[in-house]
Amino acid sequence: MEVAFFSARDVNARYADELKAAAARVIDSGWYVLGEELAAFEREFAAYCGVRHAVGVGNGLDALALILRAYKDLGTLREGDEIIVPGNTFIASFLAVSENRLVPVPVEPDAGSFNLDPNRVEAAIGPRTRAIMAVHLYGQLADMPALRALATRHQLLLIEDAAQAHGASLGGRRAGAFGDAAAFSFFPAKNLGALGDGGAVVTGDPVLAHRIAALRNYGSEVKYQHPFQGINSRLDELQAALLRVKLRHLDEDIARRRHVARRYRDGIGHPHIHLPQAASEERHAWHLFVVRCTRRDALQRHLQRLGVQSQVHYPVPPHRQPAYASLLGVQLPLTERLHEEVLSLPIGPTLREDEVDRVIAACHAFECPP
């Protein structure tokens, strides 16, 4: 039997009865879009994140894009404004910016955390800069105190891409409560995963929340009245009901992820496998456990031969993708090196102790080629 990288089926099987009861409740209600389940989930998720408002949307990319679109509608952002983004991120962070006819300005990460380096962010701020998008990559909070200070000093928006960081915290404040607004994804593999696509925006700004709630629903606040040009991106009742169940189990799932991460960090001691750093236990929700190896592809083949699944997050950085040919001249050597070296090991709340042992043993058995 292989050690699976992640099994959404196993995760959901632990509370299958609760999920089935929630689904039956929605089916029996006869109301499937913008109903009581979504309103309840929005209240509960906002409370979990420690903010006043949550707005459920269709997916994590839409959550990010709608934040920027709402700020444009409100006159805070204008076409052509620059948004500082990490070079080391999934392409969705870039897509949300360019979709709104804004300009992504990629910045190198901190070598230890893989997240935005505040010093490099400050050096990249120019006359057209209007916002910083901090991505909590792999589940670890970016340096939000430093980025908040930068944003305040330069009068910039601070937006959190928290798609991978449900439950990460610092000083008692959870991901989503540091910026002016934050975007979450509920893709099934996330720490808080739906049984399909889903996302949410959280914010303390009632004006922004109200505008996003209209924009996600064809730009409508009242049926058949459309004061804004919106889209259709609504978290449906079924997914909201399922997420309400899983939200109740989120903290215990994160505790299990942290346990697995501790075992890996204590147990893997290979000179060619560099382990991830965590500023503190609470700061990392361990959506992914990402190691670095200069012979990454050889390591992945070795693990596969021993029955250990792994994945590469991500093989090609956004500024090297054909979709962003305009950025091909941008030089981000650290980002590019990371994308050649990173490898994600199995982690999740259903990973058994014997499977953790197998992953550690497989890493120790790796003979690094010259």
Short mmCIF file of C-alpha atoms in Angstrom, two decimals:
data_model
loop_
_atom_site.label_atom_id
_atom_site.label_comp_id
_atom_site.label_asym_id
_atom_site.label_seq_id
_atom_site.Cartn_x
_atom_site.Cartn_y
_atom_site.Cartn_z
CA MET A 1 0.00 0.00 0.00
CA GLU A 2 1.27 3.44 -0.93
CA VAL A 3 1.37 6.30 1.54
CA ALA A 4 -1.13 8.62 -0.09
CA PHE A 5 -0.21 12.26 -0.42
CA PHE A 6 -3.69 13.26 0.78
CA SER A 7 -7.07 11.54 0.80
CA ALA A 8 -10.14 13.77 0.86
CA ARG A 9 -12.26 10.62 1.08
CA ASP A 10 -10.54 9.55 4.32
CA VAL A 11 -10.82 13.05 5.78
CA ASN A 12 -14.54 13.25 5.10
CA ALA A 13 -15.26 9.66 6.14
CA ARG A 14 -14.55 10.58 9.78
CA TYR A 15 -17.69 12.70 9.94
CA ALA A 16 -19.68 11.19 7.11
CA ASP A 17 -22.86 10.94 9.19
CA GLU A 18 -22.71 14.67 10.02
CA LEU A 19 -22.07 15.55 6.38
CA LYS A 20 -24.92 13.37 5.16
CA ALA A 21 -27.28 14.90 7.71
CA ALA A 22 -26.26 18.41 6.60
CA ALA A 23 -26.78 17.48 2.93
CA ALA A 24 -30.19 16.00 3.71
CA ARG A 25 -31.14 19.18 5.56
CA VAL A 26 -30.36 21.24 2.45
CA ILE A 27 -32.10 18.84 0.08
CA ASP A 28 -35.22 18.80 2.23
CA SER A 29 -35.24 22.60 2.55
CA GLY A 30 -35.83 23.16 -1.17
CA TRP A 31 -33.60 26.29 -1.04
CA TYR A 32 -30.20 25.84 -2.65
CA VAL A 33 -28.64 29.30 -3.30
CA LEU A 34 -28.22 32.31 -0.98
CA GLY A 35 -30.18 30.84 1.88
CA GLU A 36 -29.94 30.22 5.61
CA GLU A 37 -27.02 27.76 5.44
CA LEU A 38 -24.81 30.29 3.68
CA ALA A 39 -25.81 33.07 6.09
CA ALA A 40 -25.02 30.81 9.05
CA PHE A 41 -21.67 29.73 7.62
CA GLU A 42 -20.72 33.33 6.90
CA ARG A 43 -21.42 34.26 10.53
CA GLU A 44 -19.54 31.25 11.88
CA PHE A 45 -16.52 31.63 9.61
CA ALA A 46 -16.26 35.36 10.32
CA ALA A 47 -16.31 34.59 14.05
CA TYR A 48 -13.67 31.89 13.60
CA CYS A 49 -11.37 34.31 11.76
CA GLY A 50 -12.07 37.09 14.27
CA VAL A 51 -13.55 39.56 11.79
CA ARG A 52 -16.97 41.17 11.37
CA HIS A 53 -17.89 40.00 7.89
CA ALA A 54 -17.56 36.96 5.64
CA VAL A 55 -18.96 36.66 2.11
CA GLY A 56 -19.17 33.22 0.53
CA VAL A 57 -18.20 33.02 -3.15
CA GLY A 58 -17.63 30.38 -5.79
CA ASN A 59 -13.91 29.72 -5.28
CA GLY A 60 -10.67 31.15 -3.94
CA LEU A 61 -9.68 32.92 -7.16
CA ASP A 62 -13.02 34.71 -7.28
CA ALA A 63 -12.55 35.71 -3.64
CA LEU A 64 -9.26 37.44 -4.47
CA ALA A 65 -10.55 38.96 -7.69
CA LEU A 66 -13.72 40.28 -6.07
CA ILE A 67 -11.73 42.05 -3.36
CA LEU A 68 -9.81 43.96 -6.02
CA ARG A 69 -12.91 44.50 -8.16
CA ALA A 70 -14.80 45.93 -5.19
CA TYR A 71 -11.95 48.31 -4.37
CA LYS A 72 -12.02 49.48 -8.01
CA ASP A 73 -15.78 49.97 -7.86
CA LEU A 74 -15.37 51.99 -4.68
CA GLY A 75 -12.68 54.17 -6.29
CA THR A 76 -9.83 52.98 -4.05
CA LEU A 77 -8.06 51.28 -6.98
CA ARG A 78 -7.86 52.32 -10.62
CA GLU A 79 -6.90 50.47 -13.79
CA GLY A 80 -3.12 50.31 -14.13
CA ASP A 81 -2.40 50.51 -10.40
CA GLU A 82 0.36 48.21 -9.18
CA ILE A 83 -0.14 45.40 -6.66
CA ILE A 84 2.92 43.85 -5.01
CA VAL A 85 2.64 40.06 -5.03
CA PRO A 86 5.05 37.25 -4.10
CA GLY A 87 6.93 35.80 -7.03
CA ASN A 88 6.80 32.51 -5.13
CA THR A 89 3.09 31.69 -5.23
CA PHE A 90 0.39 29.86 -7.15
CA ILE A 91 -0.69 31.66 -10.32
CA ALA A 92 -4.10 32.57 -8.86
CA SER A 93 -2.48 35.43 -6.92
CA PHE A 94 -1.37 36.95 -10.26
CA LEU A 95 -4.59 36.14 -12.11
CA ALA A 96 -6.75 38.04 -9.63
CA VAL A 97 -4.63 41.14 -10.22
CA SER A 98 -4.48 41.02 -14.01
CA GLU A 99 -8.18 40.10 -14.29
CA ASN A 100 -8.91 43.53 -12.83
CA ARG A 101 -6.54 45.31 -15.26
CA LEU A 102 -4.12 45.95 -12.44
CA VAL A 103 -0.39 45.26 -12.64
CA PRO A 104 1.26 42.47 -10.60
CA VAL A 105 4.72 43.39 -9.32
CA PRO A 106 6.42 40.16 -8.20
CA VAL A 107 8.84 40.29 -5.27
CA GLU A 108 11.27 37.68 -3.99
CA PRO A 109 10.48 35.68 -0.83
CA ASP A 110 12.30 35.30 2.44
CA ALA A 111 14.51 32.23 2.01
CA GLY A 112 13.45 30.70 5.33
CA SER A 113 9.68 31.04 5.27
CA PHE A 114 9.12 31.12 1.47
CA ASN A 115 6.81 34.11 2.10
CA LEU A 116 7.11 37.79 1.14
CA ASP A 117 10.29 39.47 2.35
CA PRO A 118 9.22 42.84 3.85
CA ASN A 119 12.59 44.43 2.99
CA ARG A 120 12.19 43.52 -0.67
CA VAL A 121 8.58 44.68 -0.59
CA GLU A 122 9.64 48.12 0.59
CA ALA A 123 12.25 48.36 -2.16
CA ALA A 124 9.58 47.53 -4.75
CA ILE A 125 7.11 50.24 -3.70
CA GLY A 126 6.77 52.85 -6.44
CA PRO A 127 4.51 55.78 -7.36
CA ARG A 128 1.80 53.46 -8.81
CA THR A 129 1.82 50.95 -5.93
CA ARG A 130 -1.55 50.77 -4.23
CA ALA A 131 -1.62 47.44 -2.41
CA ILE A 132 0.43 44.56 -1.00
CA MET A 133 -0.92 41.05 -1.44
CA ALA A 134 0.53 38.79 1.23
CA VAL A 135 0.22 35.06 0.46
CA HIS A 136 0.38 32.74 3.47
CA LEU A 137 2.12 30.08 1.43
CA TYR A 138 1.82 26.40 2.42
CA GLY A 139 -0.19 27.48 5.50
CA GLN A 140 2.33 29.75 7.25
CA LEU A 141 1.47 33.36 8.00
CA ALA A 142 3.59 35.92 6.20
CA ASP A 143 5.28 38.54 8.38
CA MET A 144 2.05 40.45 8.87
CA PRO A 145 3.23 42.89 11.57
CA ALA A 146 6.05 44.10 9.31
CA LEU A 147 3.82 44.20 6.22
CA ARG A 148 1.10 46.03 8.16
CA ALA A 149 3.64 48.64 9.24
CA LEU A 150 4.77 49.05 5.62
CA ALA A 151 1.23 49.35 4.34
CA THR A 152 0.36 51.95 6.97
CA ARG A 153 3.50 53.99 6.35
CA HIS A 154 2.96 54.07 2.58
CA GLN A 155 -0.85 54.27 2.73
CA LEU A 156 -1.34 50.98 0.90
CA LEU A 157 -4.03 48.33 1.08
CA LEU A 158 -2.95 45.05 2.69
CA ILE A 159 -4.73 42.02 1.22
CA GLU A 160 -4.27 38.47 2.50
CA ASP A 161 -4.29 35.52 0.12
CA ALA A 162 -5.13 33.04 2.88
CA ALA A 163 -6.19 30.22 0.56
CA GLN A 164 -3.86 27.76 2.33
CA ALA A 165 -3.83 29.18 5.85
CA HIS A 166 -7.15 28.42 7.54
CA GLY A 167 -6.42 28.40 11.29
CA ALA A 168 -2.89 29.81 11.24
CA SER A 169 -2.50 32.50 13.89
CA LEU A 170 -0.16 34.95 15.57
CA GLY A 171 -0.71 36.38 19.02
CA GLY A 172 -4.24 34.99 19.10
CA ARG A 173 -5.21 36.55 15.73
CA ARG A 174 -6.04 34.16 12.94
CA ALA A 175 -5.30 34.42 9.23
CA GLY A 176 -7.80 36.80 7.70
CA ALA A 177 -7.75 39.26 10.59
CA PHE A 178 -4.53 41.10 9.70
CA GLY A 179 -5.29 42.75 6.38
CA ASP A 180 -7.96 45.07 5.03
CA ALA A 181 -9.51 41.98 3.45
CA ALA A 182 -8.60 38.33 2.98
CA ALA A 183 -9.48 35.60 0.48
CA PHE A 184 -9.93 31.93 1.37
CA SER A 185 -10.32 28.86 -0.80
CA PHE A 186 -12.36 25.80 0.22
CA PHE A 187 -11.02 23.50 -2.50
CA PRO A 188 -11.41 19.91 -1.22
CA ALA A 189 -7.70 19.48 -0.37
CA LYS A 190 -7.53 22.62 1.81
CA ASN A 191 -7.41 22.46 5.62
CA LEU A 192 -11.06 23.53 5.50
CA GLY A 193 -12.21 21.84 2.32
CA ALA A 194 -15.63 21.65 0.74
CA LEU A 195 -16.85 18.74 -1.37
CA GLY A 196 -16.41 20.88 -4.46
CA ASP A 197 -15.25 24.40 -5.18
CA GLY A 198 -15.89 27.26 -2.79
CA GLY A 199 -14.33 30.39 -1.34
CA ALA A 200 -14.93 33.37 0.92
CA VAL A 201 -13.84 36.93 1.54
CA VAL A 202 -13.46 38.09 5.13
CA THR A 203 -13.06 41.71 6.18
CA GLY A 204 -13.76 44.17 8.94
CA ASP A 205 -15.02 46.76 6.43
CA PRO A 206 -18.83 46.71 6.13
CA VAL A 207 -18.82 48.83 2.96
CA LEU A 208 -16.42 46.46 1.20
CA ALA A 209 -18.36 43.38 2.38
CA HIS A 210 -21.63 44.84 1.16
CA ARG A 211 -20.20 45.62 -2.28
CA ILE A 212 -18.65 42.16 -2.65
CA ALA A 213 -21.96 40.55 -1.64
CA ALA A 214 -23.62 42.45 -4.49
CA LEU A 215 -20.86 41.83 -7.03
CA ARG A 216 -20.95 38.05 -6.45
CA ASN A 217 -24.69 38.10 -7.28
CA TYR A 218 -24.78 39.80 -10.71
CA GLY A 219 -24.20 43.19 -9.08
CA SER A 220 -27.58 42.96 -7.39
CA GLU A 221 -28.69 43.87 -3.88
CA VAL A 222 -32.40 43.52 -4.67
CA LYS A 223 -33.69 40.93 -7.14
CA TYR A 224 -33.72 42.23 -10.72
CA GLN A 225 -32.14 45.51 -9.70
CA HIS A 226 -28.47 45.80 -10.71
CA PRO A 227 -26.68 48.98 -9.62
CA PHE A 228 -23.28 47.33 -10.31
CA GLN A 229 -21.77 45.18 -13.07
CA GLY A 230 -21.25 41.94 -11.19
CA ILE A 231 -20.65 38.25 -11.80
CA ASN A 232 -22.22 34.99 -10.66
CA SER A 233 -19.99 33.58 -7.92
CA ARG A 234 -21.98 32.30 -4.96
CA LEU A 235 -21.10 29.67 -2.38
CA ASP A 236 -24.11 27.37 -2.66
CA GLU A 237 -26.22 26.13 0.24
CA LEU A 238 -24.98 22.54 0.05
CA GLN A 239 -21.30 23.49 0.29
CA ALA A 240 -22.05 26.00 3.04
CA ALA A 241 -23.82 23.31 5.09
CA LEU A 242 -20.95 20.86 4.62
CA LEU A 243 -18.39 23.52 5.53
CA ARG A 244 -20.31 24.29 8.73
CA VAL A 245 -19.75 20.66 9.77
CA LYS A 246 -16.07 20.69 8.88
CA LEU A 247 -15.44 24.07 10.53
CA ARG A 248 -16.32 22.47 13.87
CA HIS A 249 -13.48 19.95 13.36
CA LEU A 250 -10.91 22.33 11.88
CA ASP A 251 -8.84 23.01 14.99
CA GLU A 252 -8.44 19.31 15.82
CA ASP A 253 -7.44 18.63 12.21
CA ILE A 254 -4.81 21.37 12.35
CA ALA A 255 -3.51 19.95 15.64
CA ARG A 256 -2.99 16.62 13.90
CA ARG A 257 -1.21 18.31 10.98
CA ARG A 258 1.10 20.04 13.47
CA HIS A 259 1.83 16.71 15.13
CA VAL A 260 2.84 15.16 11.80
CA ALA A 261 5.00 18.20 10.99
CA ARG A 262 6.76 17.91 14.37
CA ARG A 263 7.47 14.24 13.72
CA TYR A 264 8.95 15.04 10.30
CA ARG A 265 11.05 17.90 11.63
CA ASP A 266 12.32 15.78 14.53
CA GLY A 267 12.76 12.60 12.51
CA ILE A 268 14.12 13.57 9.08
CA GLY A 269 17.83 14.22 9.29
CA HIS A 270 19.20 13.93 5.77
CA PRO A 271 22.01 16.28 4.69
CA HIS A 272 20.42 16.85 1.25
CA ILE A 273 16.82 17.31 2.43
CA HIS A 274 16.26 20.76 3.91
CA LEU A 275 13.26 21.01 6.21
CA PRO A 276 10.80 23.92 6.32
CA GLN A 277 11.11 26.58 8.98
CA ALA A 278 8.24 27.73 11.19
CA ALA A 279 8.51 30.94 13.19
CA SER A 280 6.19 29.42 15.81
CA GLU A 281 3.80 26.48 16.02
CA GLU A 282 0.65 28.61 15.95
CA ARG A 283 1.83 30.55 12.92
CA HIS A 284 1.84 27.50 10.62
CA ALA A 285 -1.30 25.48 9.86
CA TRP A 286 0.74 23.02 7.74
CA HIS A 287 -1.48 22.82 4.71
CA LEU A 288 1.66 21.50 3.02
CA PHE A 289 4.96 20.17 4.36
CA VAL A 290 7.49 21.36 1.79
CA VAL A 291 11.14 20.31 1.81
CA ARG A 292 13.94 21.47 -0.46
CA CYS A 293 16.43 19.25 -2.27
CA THR A 294 18.83 20.17 -5.06
CA ARG A 295 18.09 16.74 -6.55
CA ARG A 296 14.33 17.12 -6.13
CA ASP A 297 13.29 14.98 -9.09
CA ALA A 298 15.59 12.14 -8.00
CA LEU A 299 14.18 12.35 -4.48
CA GLN A 300 10.62 12.21 -5.79
CA ARG A 301 11.40 9.14 -7.91
CA HIS A 302 13.06 7.49 -4.91
CA LEU A 303 10.04 8.11 -2.69
CA GLN A 304 7.69 6.79 -5.36
CA ARG A 305 9.72 3.56 -5.64
CA LEU A 306 9.28 3.11 -1.88
CA GLY A 307 5.54 3.72 -2.08
CA VAL A 308 5.46 7.30 -0.80
CA GLN A 309 3.49 9.79 -2.84
CA SER A 310 4.68 13.40 -3.12
CA GLN A 311 3.83 16.48 -5.16
CA VAL A 312 5.59 19.58 -6.47
CA HIS A 313 4.04 22.91 -5.39
CA TYR A 314 4.82 24.48 -7.86
CA PRO A 315 7.06 23.47 -10.79
CA VAL A 316 6.94 26.77 -12.73
CA PRO A 317 6.59 30.21 -11.09
CA PRO A 318 3.91 32.56 -12.47
CA HIS A 319 6.38 34.99 -14.03
CA ARG A 320 7.78 32.12 -16.14
CA GLN A 321 4.38 30.98 -17.40
CA PRO A 322 3.35 31.73 -21.01
CA ALA A 323 0.28 33.52 -19.62
CA TYR A 324 2.65 36.17 -18.26
CA ALA A 325 4.99 36.52 -21.21
CA SER A 326 5.21 40.24 -20.41
CA LEU A 327 7.12 39.29 -17.24
CA LEU A 328 9.58 36.88 -18.85
CA GLY A 329 12.35 39.45 -18.50
CA VAL A 330 11.84 39.71 -14.74
CA GLN A 331 14.67 38.09 -12.80
CA LEU A 332 13.70 36.34 -9.54
CA PRO A 333 16.55 33.90 -8.95
CA LEU A 334 15.49 32.75 -5.46
CA THR A 335 11.91 32.13 -6.57
CA GLU A 336 13.13 30.19 -9.60
CA ARG A 337 15.51 28.10 -7.50
CA LEU A 338 12.75 27.27 -5.02
CA HIS A 339 10.49 26.06 -7.82
CA GLU A 340 13.27 23.71 -8.95
CA GLU A 341 13.92 22.32 -5.44
CA VAL A 342 10.65 22.13 -3.48
CA LEU A 343 8.83 18.86 -2.82
CA SER A 344 5.72 18.35 -0.69
CA LEU A 345 5.58 15.28 1.55
CA PRO A 346 2.32 13.62 2.66
CA ILE A 347 0.55 15.48 5.45
CA GLY A 348 -3.00 15.55 6.67
CA PRO A 349 -5.24 14.75 9.62
CA THR A 350 -5.72 11.09 8.60
CA LEU A 351 -2.04 10.19 8.13
CA ARG A 352 -1.31 7.25 10.45
CA GLU A 353 1.76 6.97 12.70
CA ASP A 354 3.09 3.99 10.74
CA GLU A 355 2.74 6.00 7.53
CA VAL A 356 4.70 8.87 9.07
CA ASP A 357 7.37 6.31 10.01
CA ARG A 358 7.50 5.10 6.40
CA VAL A 359 7.93 8.63 5.04
CA ILE A 360 10.77 9.35 7.48
CA ALA A 361 12.49 6.03 6.69
CA ALA A 362 12.15 6.62 2.95
CA CYS A 363 13.75 10.05 3.27
CA HIS A 364 16.65 8.59 5.26
CA ALA A 365 17.20 5.93 2.58
CA PHE A 366 17.67 8.51 -0.17
CA GLU A 367 21.10 8.31 -1.83
CA CYS A 368 21.61 11.69 -3.42
CA PRO A 369 23.16 11.38 -6.90
CA PRO A 370 26.22 13.53 -7.64
#
